Coordinates of C-alpha atoms and ligand atoms in Angstrom, one line a residue:
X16 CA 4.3 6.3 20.2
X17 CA 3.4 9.3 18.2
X18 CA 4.0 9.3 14.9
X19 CA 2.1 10.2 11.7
X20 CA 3.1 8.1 9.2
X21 CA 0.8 6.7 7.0
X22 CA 1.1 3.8 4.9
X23 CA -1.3 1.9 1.9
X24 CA -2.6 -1.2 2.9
X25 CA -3.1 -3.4 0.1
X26 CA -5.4 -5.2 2.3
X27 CA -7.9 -2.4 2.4
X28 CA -6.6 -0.6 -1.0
X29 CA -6.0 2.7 1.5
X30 CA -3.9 4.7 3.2
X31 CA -3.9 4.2 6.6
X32 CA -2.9 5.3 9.7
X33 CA 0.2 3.0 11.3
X34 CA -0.9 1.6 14.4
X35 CA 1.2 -1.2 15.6
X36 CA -0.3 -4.3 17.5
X37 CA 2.3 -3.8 20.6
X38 CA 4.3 -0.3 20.3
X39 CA 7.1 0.3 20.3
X40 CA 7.6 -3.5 18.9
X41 CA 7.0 -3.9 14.9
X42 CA 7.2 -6.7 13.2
X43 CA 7.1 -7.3 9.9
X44 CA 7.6 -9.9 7.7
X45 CA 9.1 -9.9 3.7
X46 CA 8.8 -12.8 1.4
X47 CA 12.9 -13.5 0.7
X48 CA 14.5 -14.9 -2.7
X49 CA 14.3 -18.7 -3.8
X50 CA 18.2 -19.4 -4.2
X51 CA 18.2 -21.5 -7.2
X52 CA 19.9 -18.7 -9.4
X53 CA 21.1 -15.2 -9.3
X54 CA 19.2 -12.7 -7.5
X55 CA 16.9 -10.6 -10.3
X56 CA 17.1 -6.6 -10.4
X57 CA 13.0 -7.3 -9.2
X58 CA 14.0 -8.7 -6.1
X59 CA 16.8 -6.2 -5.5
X60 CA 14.2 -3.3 -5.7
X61 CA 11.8 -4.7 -3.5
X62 CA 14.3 -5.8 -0.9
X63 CA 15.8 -1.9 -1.2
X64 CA 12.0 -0.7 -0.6
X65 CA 11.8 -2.4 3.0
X66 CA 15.2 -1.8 3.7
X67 CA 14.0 1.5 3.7
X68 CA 10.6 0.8 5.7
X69 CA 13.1 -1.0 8.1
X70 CA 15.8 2.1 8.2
X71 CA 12.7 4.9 8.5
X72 CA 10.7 2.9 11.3
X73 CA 13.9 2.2 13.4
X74 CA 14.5 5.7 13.0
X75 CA 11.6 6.6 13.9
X76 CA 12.2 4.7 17.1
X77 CA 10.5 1.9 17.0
X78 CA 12.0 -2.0 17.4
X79 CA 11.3 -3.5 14.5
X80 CA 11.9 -7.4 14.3
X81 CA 12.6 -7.7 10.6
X82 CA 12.1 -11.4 9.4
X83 CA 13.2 -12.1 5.2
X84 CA 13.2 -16.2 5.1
X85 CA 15.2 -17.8 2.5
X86 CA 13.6 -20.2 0.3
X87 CA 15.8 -22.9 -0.5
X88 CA 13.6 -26.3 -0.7
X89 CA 10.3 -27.3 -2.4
X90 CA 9.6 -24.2 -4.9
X91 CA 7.7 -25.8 -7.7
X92 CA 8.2 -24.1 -11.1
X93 CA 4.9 -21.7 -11.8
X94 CA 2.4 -22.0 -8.7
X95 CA 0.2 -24.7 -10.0
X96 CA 2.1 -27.5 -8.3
X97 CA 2.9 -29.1 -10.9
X98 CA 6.6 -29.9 -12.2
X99 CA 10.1 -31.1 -11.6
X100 CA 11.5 -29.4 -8.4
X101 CA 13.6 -26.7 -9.3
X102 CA 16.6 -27.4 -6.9
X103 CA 17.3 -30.8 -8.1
X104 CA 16.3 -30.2 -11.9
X105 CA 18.8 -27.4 -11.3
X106 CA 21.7 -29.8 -9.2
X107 CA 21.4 -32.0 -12.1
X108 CA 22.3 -29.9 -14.8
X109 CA 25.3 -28.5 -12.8
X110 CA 26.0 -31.7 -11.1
X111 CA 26.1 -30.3 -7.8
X112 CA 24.1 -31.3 -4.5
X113 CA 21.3 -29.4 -4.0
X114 CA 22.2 -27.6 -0.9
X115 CA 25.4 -26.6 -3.0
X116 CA 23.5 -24.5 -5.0
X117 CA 21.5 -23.4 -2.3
X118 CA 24.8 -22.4 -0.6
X119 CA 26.2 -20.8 -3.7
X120 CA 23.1 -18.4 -4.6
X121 CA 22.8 -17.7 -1.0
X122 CA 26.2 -15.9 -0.7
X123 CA 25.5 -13.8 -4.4
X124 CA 22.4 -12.8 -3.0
X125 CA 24.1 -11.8 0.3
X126 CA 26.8 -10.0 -1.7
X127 CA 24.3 -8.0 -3.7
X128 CA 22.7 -6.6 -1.2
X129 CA 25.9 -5.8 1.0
X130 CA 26.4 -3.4 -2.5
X131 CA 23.4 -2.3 -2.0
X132 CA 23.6 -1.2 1.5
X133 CA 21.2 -2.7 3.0
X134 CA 21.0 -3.9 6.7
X135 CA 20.8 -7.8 7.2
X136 CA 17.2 -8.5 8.7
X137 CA 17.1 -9.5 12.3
X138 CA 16.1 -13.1 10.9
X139 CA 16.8 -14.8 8.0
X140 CA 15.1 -18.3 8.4
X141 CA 15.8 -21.0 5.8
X142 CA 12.6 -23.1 4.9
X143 CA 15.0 -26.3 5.3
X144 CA 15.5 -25.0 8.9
X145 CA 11.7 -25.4 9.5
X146 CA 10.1 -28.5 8.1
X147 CA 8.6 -29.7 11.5
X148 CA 7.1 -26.2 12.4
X149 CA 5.7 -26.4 8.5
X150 CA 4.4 -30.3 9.1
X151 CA 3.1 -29.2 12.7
X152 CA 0.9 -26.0 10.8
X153 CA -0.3 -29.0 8.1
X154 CA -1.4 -31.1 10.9
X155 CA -3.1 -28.2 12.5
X156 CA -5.1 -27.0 9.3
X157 CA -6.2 -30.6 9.1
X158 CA -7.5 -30.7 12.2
X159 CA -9.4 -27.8 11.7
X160 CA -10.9 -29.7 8.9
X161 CA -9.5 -27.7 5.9
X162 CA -6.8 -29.7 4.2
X163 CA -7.3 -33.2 3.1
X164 CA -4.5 -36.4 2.0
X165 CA -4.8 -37.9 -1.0
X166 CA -1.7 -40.5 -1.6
X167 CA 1.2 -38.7 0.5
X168 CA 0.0 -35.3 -0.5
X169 CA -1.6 -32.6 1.2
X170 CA -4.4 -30.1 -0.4
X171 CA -5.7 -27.1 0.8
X172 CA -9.4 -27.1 0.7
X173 CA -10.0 -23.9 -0.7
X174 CA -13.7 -24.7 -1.7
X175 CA -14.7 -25.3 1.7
X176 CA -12.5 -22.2 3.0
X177 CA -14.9 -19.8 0.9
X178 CA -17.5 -20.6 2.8
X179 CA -16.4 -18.8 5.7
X180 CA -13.9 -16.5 4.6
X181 CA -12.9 -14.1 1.8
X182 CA -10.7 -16.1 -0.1
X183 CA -9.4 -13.2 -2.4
X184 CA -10.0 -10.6 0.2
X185 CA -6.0 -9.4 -0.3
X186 CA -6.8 -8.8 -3.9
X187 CA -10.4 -8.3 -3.9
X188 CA -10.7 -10.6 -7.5
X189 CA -14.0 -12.2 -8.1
X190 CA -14.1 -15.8 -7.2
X191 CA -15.7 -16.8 -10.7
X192 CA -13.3 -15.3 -12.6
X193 CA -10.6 -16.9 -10.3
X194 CA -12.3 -20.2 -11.1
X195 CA -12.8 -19.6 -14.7
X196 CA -8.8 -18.5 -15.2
X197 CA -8.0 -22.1 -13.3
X198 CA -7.9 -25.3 -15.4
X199 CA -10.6 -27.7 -15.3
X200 CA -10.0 -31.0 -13.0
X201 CA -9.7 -34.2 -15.1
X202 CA -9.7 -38.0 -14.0
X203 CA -6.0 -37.4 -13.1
X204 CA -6.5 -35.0 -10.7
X205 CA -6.1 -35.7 -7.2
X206 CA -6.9 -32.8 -5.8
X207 CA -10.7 -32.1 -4.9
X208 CA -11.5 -28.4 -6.3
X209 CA -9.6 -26.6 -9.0
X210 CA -8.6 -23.8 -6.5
X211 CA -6.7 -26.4 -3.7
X212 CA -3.1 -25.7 -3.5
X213 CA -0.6 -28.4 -2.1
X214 CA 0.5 -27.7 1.5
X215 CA 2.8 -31.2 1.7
X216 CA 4.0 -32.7 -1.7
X217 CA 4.7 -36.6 -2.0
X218 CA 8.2 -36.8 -3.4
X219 CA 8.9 -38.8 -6.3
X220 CA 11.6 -41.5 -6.1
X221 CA 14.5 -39.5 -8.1
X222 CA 13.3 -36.7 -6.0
X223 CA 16.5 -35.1 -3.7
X224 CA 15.4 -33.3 -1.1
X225 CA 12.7 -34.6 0.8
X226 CA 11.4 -35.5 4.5
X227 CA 9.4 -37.9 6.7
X228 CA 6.1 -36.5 7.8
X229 CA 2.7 -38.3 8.8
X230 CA 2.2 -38.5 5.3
X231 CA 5.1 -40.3 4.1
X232 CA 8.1 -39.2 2.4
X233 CA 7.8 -35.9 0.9
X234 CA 8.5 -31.8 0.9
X235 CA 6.5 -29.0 1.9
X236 CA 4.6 -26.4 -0.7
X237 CA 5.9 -23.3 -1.3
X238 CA 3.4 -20.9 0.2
X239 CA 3.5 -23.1 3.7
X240 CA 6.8 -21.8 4.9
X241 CA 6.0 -18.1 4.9
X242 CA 2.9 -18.8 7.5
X243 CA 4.9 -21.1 9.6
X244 CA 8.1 -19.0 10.1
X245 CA 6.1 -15.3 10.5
X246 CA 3.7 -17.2 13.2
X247 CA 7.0 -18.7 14.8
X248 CA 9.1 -15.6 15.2
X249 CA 6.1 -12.7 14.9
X250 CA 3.5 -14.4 16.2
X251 CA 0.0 -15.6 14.7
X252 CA -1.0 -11.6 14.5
X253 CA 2.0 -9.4 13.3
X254 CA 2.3 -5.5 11.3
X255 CA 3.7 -5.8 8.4
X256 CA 3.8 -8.3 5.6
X257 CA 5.5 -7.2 2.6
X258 CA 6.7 -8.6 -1.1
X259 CA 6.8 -8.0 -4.5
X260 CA 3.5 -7.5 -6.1
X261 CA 3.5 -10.4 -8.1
X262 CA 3.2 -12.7 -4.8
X263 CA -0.3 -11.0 -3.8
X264 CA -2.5 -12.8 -5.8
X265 CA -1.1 -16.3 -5.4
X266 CA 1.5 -16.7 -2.3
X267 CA 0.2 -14.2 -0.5
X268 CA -3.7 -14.9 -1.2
X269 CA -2.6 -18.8 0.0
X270 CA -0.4 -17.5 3.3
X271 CA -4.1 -15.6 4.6
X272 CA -5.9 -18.0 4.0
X273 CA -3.6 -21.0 5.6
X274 CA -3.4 -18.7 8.1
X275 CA -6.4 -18.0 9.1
X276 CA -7.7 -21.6 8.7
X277 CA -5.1 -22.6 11.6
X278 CA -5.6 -19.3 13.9
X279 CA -8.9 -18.1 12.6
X280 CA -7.2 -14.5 12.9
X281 CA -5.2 -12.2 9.9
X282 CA -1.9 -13.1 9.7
X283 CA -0.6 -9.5 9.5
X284 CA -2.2 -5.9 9.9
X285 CA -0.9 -4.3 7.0
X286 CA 0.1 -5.7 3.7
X287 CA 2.5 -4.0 1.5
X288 CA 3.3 -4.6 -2.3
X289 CA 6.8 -3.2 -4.3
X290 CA 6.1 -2.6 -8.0
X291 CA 7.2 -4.0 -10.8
X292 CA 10.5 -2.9 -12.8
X293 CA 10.2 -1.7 -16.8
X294 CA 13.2 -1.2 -19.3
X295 CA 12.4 1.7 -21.4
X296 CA 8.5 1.3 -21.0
X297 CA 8.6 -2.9 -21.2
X298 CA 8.6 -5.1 -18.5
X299 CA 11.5 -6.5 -17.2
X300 CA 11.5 -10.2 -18.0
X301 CA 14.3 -12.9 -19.0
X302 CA 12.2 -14.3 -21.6
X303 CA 11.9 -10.4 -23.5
X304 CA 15.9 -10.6 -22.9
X305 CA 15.8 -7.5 -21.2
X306 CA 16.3 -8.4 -17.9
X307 CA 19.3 -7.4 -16.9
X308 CA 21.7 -8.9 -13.5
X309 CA 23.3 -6.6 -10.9
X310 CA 26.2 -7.2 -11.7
X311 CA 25.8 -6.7 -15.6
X312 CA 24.3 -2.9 -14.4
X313 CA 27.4 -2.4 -12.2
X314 CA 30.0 -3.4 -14.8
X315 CA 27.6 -2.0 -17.8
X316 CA 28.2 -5.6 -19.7
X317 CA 24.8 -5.8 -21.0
X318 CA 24.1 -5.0 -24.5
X319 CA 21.3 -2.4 -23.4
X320 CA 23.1 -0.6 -21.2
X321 CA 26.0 2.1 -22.2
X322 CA 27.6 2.2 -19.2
X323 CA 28.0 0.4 -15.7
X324 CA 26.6 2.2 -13.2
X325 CA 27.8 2.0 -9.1
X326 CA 25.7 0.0 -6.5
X327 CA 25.1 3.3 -4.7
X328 CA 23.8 5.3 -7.7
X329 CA 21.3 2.0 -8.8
X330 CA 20.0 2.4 -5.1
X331 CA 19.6 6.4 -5.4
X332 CA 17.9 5.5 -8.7
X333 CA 15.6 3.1 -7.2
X334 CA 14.8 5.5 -4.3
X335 CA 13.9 8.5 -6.5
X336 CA 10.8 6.4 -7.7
X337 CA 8.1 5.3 -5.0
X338 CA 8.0 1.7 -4.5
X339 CA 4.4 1.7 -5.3
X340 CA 5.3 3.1 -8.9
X341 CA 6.8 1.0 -11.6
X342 CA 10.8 2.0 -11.7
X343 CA 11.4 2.3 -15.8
X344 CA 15.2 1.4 -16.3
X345 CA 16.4 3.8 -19.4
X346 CA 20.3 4.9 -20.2
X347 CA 19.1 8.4 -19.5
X348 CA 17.4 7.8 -16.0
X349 CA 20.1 6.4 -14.8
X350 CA 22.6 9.1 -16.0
X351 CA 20.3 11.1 -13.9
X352 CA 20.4 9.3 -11.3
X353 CA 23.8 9.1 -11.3
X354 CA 24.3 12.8 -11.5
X355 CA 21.8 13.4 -8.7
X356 CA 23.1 11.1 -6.5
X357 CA 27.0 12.8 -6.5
X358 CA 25.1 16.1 -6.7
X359 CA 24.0 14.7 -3.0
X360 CA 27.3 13.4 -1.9
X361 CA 29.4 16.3 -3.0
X362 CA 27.2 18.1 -0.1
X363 CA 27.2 15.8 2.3
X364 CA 31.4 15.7 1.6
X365 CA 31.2 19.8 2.0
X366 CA 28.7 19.9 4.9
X367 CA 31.8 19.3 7.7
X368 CA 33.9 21.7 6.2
X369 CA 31.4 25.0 6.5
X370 CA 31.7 27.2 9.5
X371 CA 28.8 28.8 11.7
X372 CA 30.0 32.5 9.8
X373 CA 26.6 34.5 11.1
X374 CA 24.4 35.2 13.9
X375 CA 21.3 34.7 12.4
X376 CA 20.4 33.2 9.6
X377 CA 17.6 33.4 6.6
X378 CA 17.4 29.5 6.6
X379 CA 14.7 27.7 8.4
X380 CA 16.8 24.1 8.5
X381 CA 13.2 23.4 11.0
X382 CA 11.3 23.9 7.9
X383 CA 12.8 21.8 5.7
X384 CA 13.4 18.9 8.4
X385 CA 9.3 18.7 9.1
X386 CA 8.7 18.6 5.1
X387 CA 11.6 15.9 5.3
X388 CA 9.7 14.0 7.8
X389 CA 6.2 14.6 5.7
X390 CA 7.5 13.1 2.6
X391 CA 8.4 9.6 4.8
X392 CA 5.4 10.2 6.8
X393 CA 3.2 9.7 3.7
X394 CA 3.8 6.1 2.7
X395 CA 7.3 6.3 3.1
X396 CA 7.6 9.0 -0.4
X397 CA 11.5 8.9 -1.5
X398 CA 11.2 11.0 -4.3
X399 CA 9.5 13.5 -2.3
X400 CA 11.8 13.1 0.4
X401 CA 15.3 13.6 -2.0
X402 CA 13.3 16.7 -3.6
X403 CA 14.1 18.8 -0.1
X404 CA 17.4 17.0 -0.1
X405 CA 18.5 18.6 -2.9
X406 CA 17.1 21.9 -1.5
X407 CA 19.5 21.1 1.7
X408 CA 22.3 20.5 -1.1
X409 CA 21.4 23.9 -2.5
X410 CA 21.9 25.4 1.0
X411 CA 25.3 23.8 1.8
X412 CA 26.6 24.5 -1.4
X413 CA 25.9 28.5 -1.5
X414 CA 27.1 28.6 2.2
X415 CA 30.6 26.5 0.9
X416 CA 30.5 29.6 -1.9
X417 CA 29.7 32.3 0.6
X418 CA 26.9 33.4 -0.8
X419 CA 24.8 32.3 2.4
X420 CA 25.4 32.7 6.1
X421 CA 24.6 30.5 8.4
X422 CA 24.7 30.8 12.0
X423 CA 25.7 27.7 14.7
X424 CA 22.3 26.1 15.4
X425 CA 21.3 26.2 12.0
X426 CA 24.4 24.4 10.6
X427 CA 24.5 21.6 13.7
X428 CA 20.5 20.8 12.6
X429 CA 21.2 20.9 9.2
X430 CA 24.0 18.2 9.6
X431 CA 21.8 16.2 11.9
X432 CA 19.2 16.5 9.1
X433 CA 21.1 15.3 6.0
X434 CA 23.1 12.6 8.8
X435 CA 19.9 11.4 9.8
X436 CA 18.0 11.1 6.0
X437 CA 21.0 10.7 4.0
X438 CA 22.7 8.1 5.4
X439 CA 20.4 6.3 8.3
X440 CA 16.6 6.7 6.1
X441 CA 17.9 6.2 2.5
X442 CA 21.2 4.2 3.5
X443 CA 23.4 6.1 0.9
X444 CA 27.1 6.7 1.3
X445 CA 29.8 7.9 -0.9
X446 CA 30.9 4.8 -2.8
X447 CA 34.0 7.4 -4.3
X448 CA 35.5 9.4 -1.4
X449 CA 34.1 8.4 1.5
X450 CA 36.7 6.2 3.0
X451 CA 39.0 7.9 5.7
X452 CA 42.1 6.5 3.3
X453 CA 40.9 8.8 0.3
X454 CA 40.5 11.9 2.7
X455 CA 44.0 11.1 3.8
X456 CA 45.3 11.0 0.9
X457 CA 44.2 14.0 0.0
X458 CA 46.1 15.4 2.7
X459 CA 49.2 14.2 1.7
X460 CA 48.3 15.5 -2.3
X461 CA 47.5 19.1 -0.9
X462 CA 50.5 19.5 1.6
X463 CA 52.2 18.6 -1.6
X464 CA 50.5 21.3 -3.4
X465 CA 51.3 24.2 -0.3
X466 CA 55.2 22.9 0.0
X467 CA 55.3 23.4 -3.8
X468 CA 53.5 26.9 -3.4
X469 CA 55.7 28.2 -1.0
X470 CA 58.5 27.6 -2.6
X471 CA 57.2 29.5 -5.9
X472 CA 57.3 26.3 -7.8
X473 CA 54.0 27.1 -9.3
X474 CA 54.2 24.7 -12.2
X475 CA 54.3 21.8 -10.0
X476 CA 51.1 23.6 -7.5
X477 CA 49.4 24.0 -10.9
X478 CA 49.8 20.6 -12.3
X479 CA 49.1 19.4 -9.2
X480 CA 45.5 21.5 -9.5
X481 CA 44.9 20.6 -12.6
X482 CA 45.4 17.2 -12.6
X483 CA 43.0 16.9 -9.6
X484 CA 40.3 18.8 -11.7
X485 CA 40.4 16.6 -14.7
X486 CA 39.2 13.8 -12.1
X487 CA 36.7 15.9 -11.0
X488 CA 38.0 16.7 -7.8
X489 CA 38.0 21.0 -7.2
X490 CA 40.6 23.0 -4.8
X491 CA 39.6 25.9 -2.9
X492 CA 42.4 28.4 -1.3
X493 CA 40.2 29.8 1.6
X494 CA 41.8 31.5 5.2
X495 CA 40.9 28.1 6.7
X496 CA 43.9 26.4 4.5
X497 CA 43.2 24.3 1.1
X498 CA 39.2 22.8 1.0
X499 CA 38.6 20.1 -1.9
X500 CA 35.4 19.0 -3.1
X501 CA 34.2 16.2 -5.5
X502 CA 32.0 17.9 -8.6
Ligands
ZN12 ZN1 6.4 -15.8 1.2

């Protein structure tokens, strides 16, 4: 297929050209939420970012097989193995089973991204679905002589991994200053070298979620569930693995190299990382307490923000930043965002009601579709791309005003064009007056309006107008009958 997108790879730290392993097939892989609490705003943005990978590569025509597992058993709290599991500390302080909470955050997360607009992934494993293919990839990695058993658990042997691979080739970090970041083994350890990482956990007795394996009674590690459910629906070699950034240097680092221990191959082509969010220049964190939910920037309940903002707006607002830049949360950015974002539906709400009114036309909609397709084309560039939006916005709304002409083929491309990146790339709709209820009942206000005309009962006709402009909605009298437009 011919394309010429480009994308970073964080694997090489370039841009590079986008070569799939079997065109027109793609697949790519994104590290999914760990359900033990509410999805995070983090999470939301980076899930948005391949949402729109996955929107602009379908659209580009390829079939992409978009795997997002859920992780929903054996997360340890920090990534040093060590600690209570946080499902059942969790089920016991809420009294619930653990797979009730599971269940619970599961459905919020599902919900929050519905919001969101996104499009469900083609797979959504669970990493309770998959403990044998986890304990077969175990077995395999110890055959291959680089995980060891010590009491039930399962290491991987990282020391004798460097040896013959990069171990920090994702992140390109010096080993000794990995080594000298890591605490030092004491008499308690079991593990052999300070850099191993559990692949199979014994479980404790009070321990609630657990499974047989060849090493007794236990649950896998985290970063073992990624590698066994890419290999088992993308195969040991696949495009795209994606995630926050924060997973590169530890989950990530750990999936290559399990990986490649087992199939002596790169898990994926192309790695790519979404940045991190920031509220007004700090990091977003719950322990700085300005971290705020979804749902507390939708209703505005949080004591930092002054107003709730919709789903659709947060999303514009997220898109108008690239995903490789930090996203700075701020009262004003959002207000921005906000206006921006109806600035964009108002157009696409006027695009169906303007009329081919010249032969030829000024406007090179051809021009502005190619710089559309550049901006994506260059590691996937939102901001760049909603810059000749709004120049396509400026366009509808001076032909709506008659100051512009534009003749049939220009407006048919120009409503592909906004159809097409509007709706299918960034996956915005009108969260206000898009249903087909609201345009109805429009009808029904403005035949109200013309039976009150005619029969020169012009202070109902005006109230009528007026009222409808304090909500922000505009009439237009044109030859055509009564237009209305959302400001
Ligand atoms: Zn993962």
């Amino acid at each position: 297929m011919d394309n010429r997108l480009v994308l970073y790879n964080t694997l090489t730290r370039k841009k590079e050209k986008f070569e799939p392993l079997n065109p027109p097939f793609v697949g790519m892989y994104v590290c999914g939420p760990t359900v033990y609490s509410d999805v995070h705003l983090g999470n939301c943005r980076t899930f948005v970012s391949f949402d729109l990978i996955f929107r602009y590569l379908t659209h580009l025509g390829y079939k992409v097989r978009y795997v997002r597992n859920i992780t929903d058993a054996g997360h340890l709290e920090g990534d040093n193995d060590e600690g209570d599991d946080k499902f059942a500390k969790k089920a016991k302080l809420e009294r619930l089973e653990p797979m009730e909470i599971v269940q619970k955050y599961t459905l919020g997360f599902h919900e929050v991204l519905r919001l969101f607009n996104t499009l469900p992934p083609s797979i959504e494993p669970t990493a309770t679905g998959h403990i044998s293919e986890q304990i077969e990839m175990v077995k395999k990695i110890i055959e291959q002589g680089y995980a060891y058993e010590v009491n039930g658990t399962v290491y991987f042997d990282v020391e004798k991994y460097v040896k013959e691979y990069d171990y920090t080739i994702l992140t390109n970090r010096k080993l000794d200053d990995l080594l000298n970041n890591t605490r030092e083994l004491n008499g308690q350890d079991e593990k052999r070298g300070r850099l191993d990482f559990a692949l199979w956990i014994k479980a404790k007795p009070e321990h609630i979620m657990r499974w047989p394996s060849p090493w007794g009674v236990g649950f896998p590690g985290w970063h073992i569930e990624c590698s066994a459910m890419s290999s088992k629906y993308l195969g040991d070699q696949f495009d795209i693995h994606g995630g926050g950034m924060d997973l590169a240097a530890t989950h990530h680092t750990n999936e290559i190299a399990q990986s490649q221990a087992c199939n002596h191959m790169q898990p994926a082509k192309y790695w790519m990382h979404t940045n991190m969010l920031t509220v007004n220049g700090t990091r977003m964190s719950k322990s700085a307490g300005n971290g705020f939910l979804p749902h507390e920037l939708f209703s505005g309940s949080h004591p930092l923000l002054e107003r709730g903002y919709s789903p659709m707006a947060v999303r514009f607002f997220m898109l108008q930043a690239h995903y490789r830049s930090t996203l700075d949360f701020s009262n004003e950015a959002l207000e921005a965002a906000d206006k921006g974002y109806k600035r964009l539906m108002n157009a696409m709400a006027l695009l169906p009601k303007l009329n081919a009114t010249a032969k030829n036309t000024e406007i090179k909609v051809d021009e502005l579709k190619a710089r559309c397709y550049a901006a994506m084309d260059d590691d996937f560039n939102s901001p760049v791309l909603i810059a000749e939006l709004f120049d396509a916005a400026r366009i509808i709304n001076s032909a709506y005003d008659g100051k512009l002409a534009l003749d049939e083929p220009s407006l048919v491309s120009l409503r592909t064009l906004m159809q097409d990146f509007v709706h299918d790339v960034l996956g915005l709709v009108d969260d206000n007056t898009g249903s087909d209820d609201f345009e109805k009942l429009m009808d029904v206000v403005i035949s109200l309006r013309n039976e009150a005309k005619q029969s020169k009962d012009y202070t109902t006709s005006d109230r009528i107008r007026e009222g409808l402009s304090s909500i922000g909605i505009r009439l237009k009298d044109s030859k055509d009958g009564t237009l209305w437009n959302k400001i």
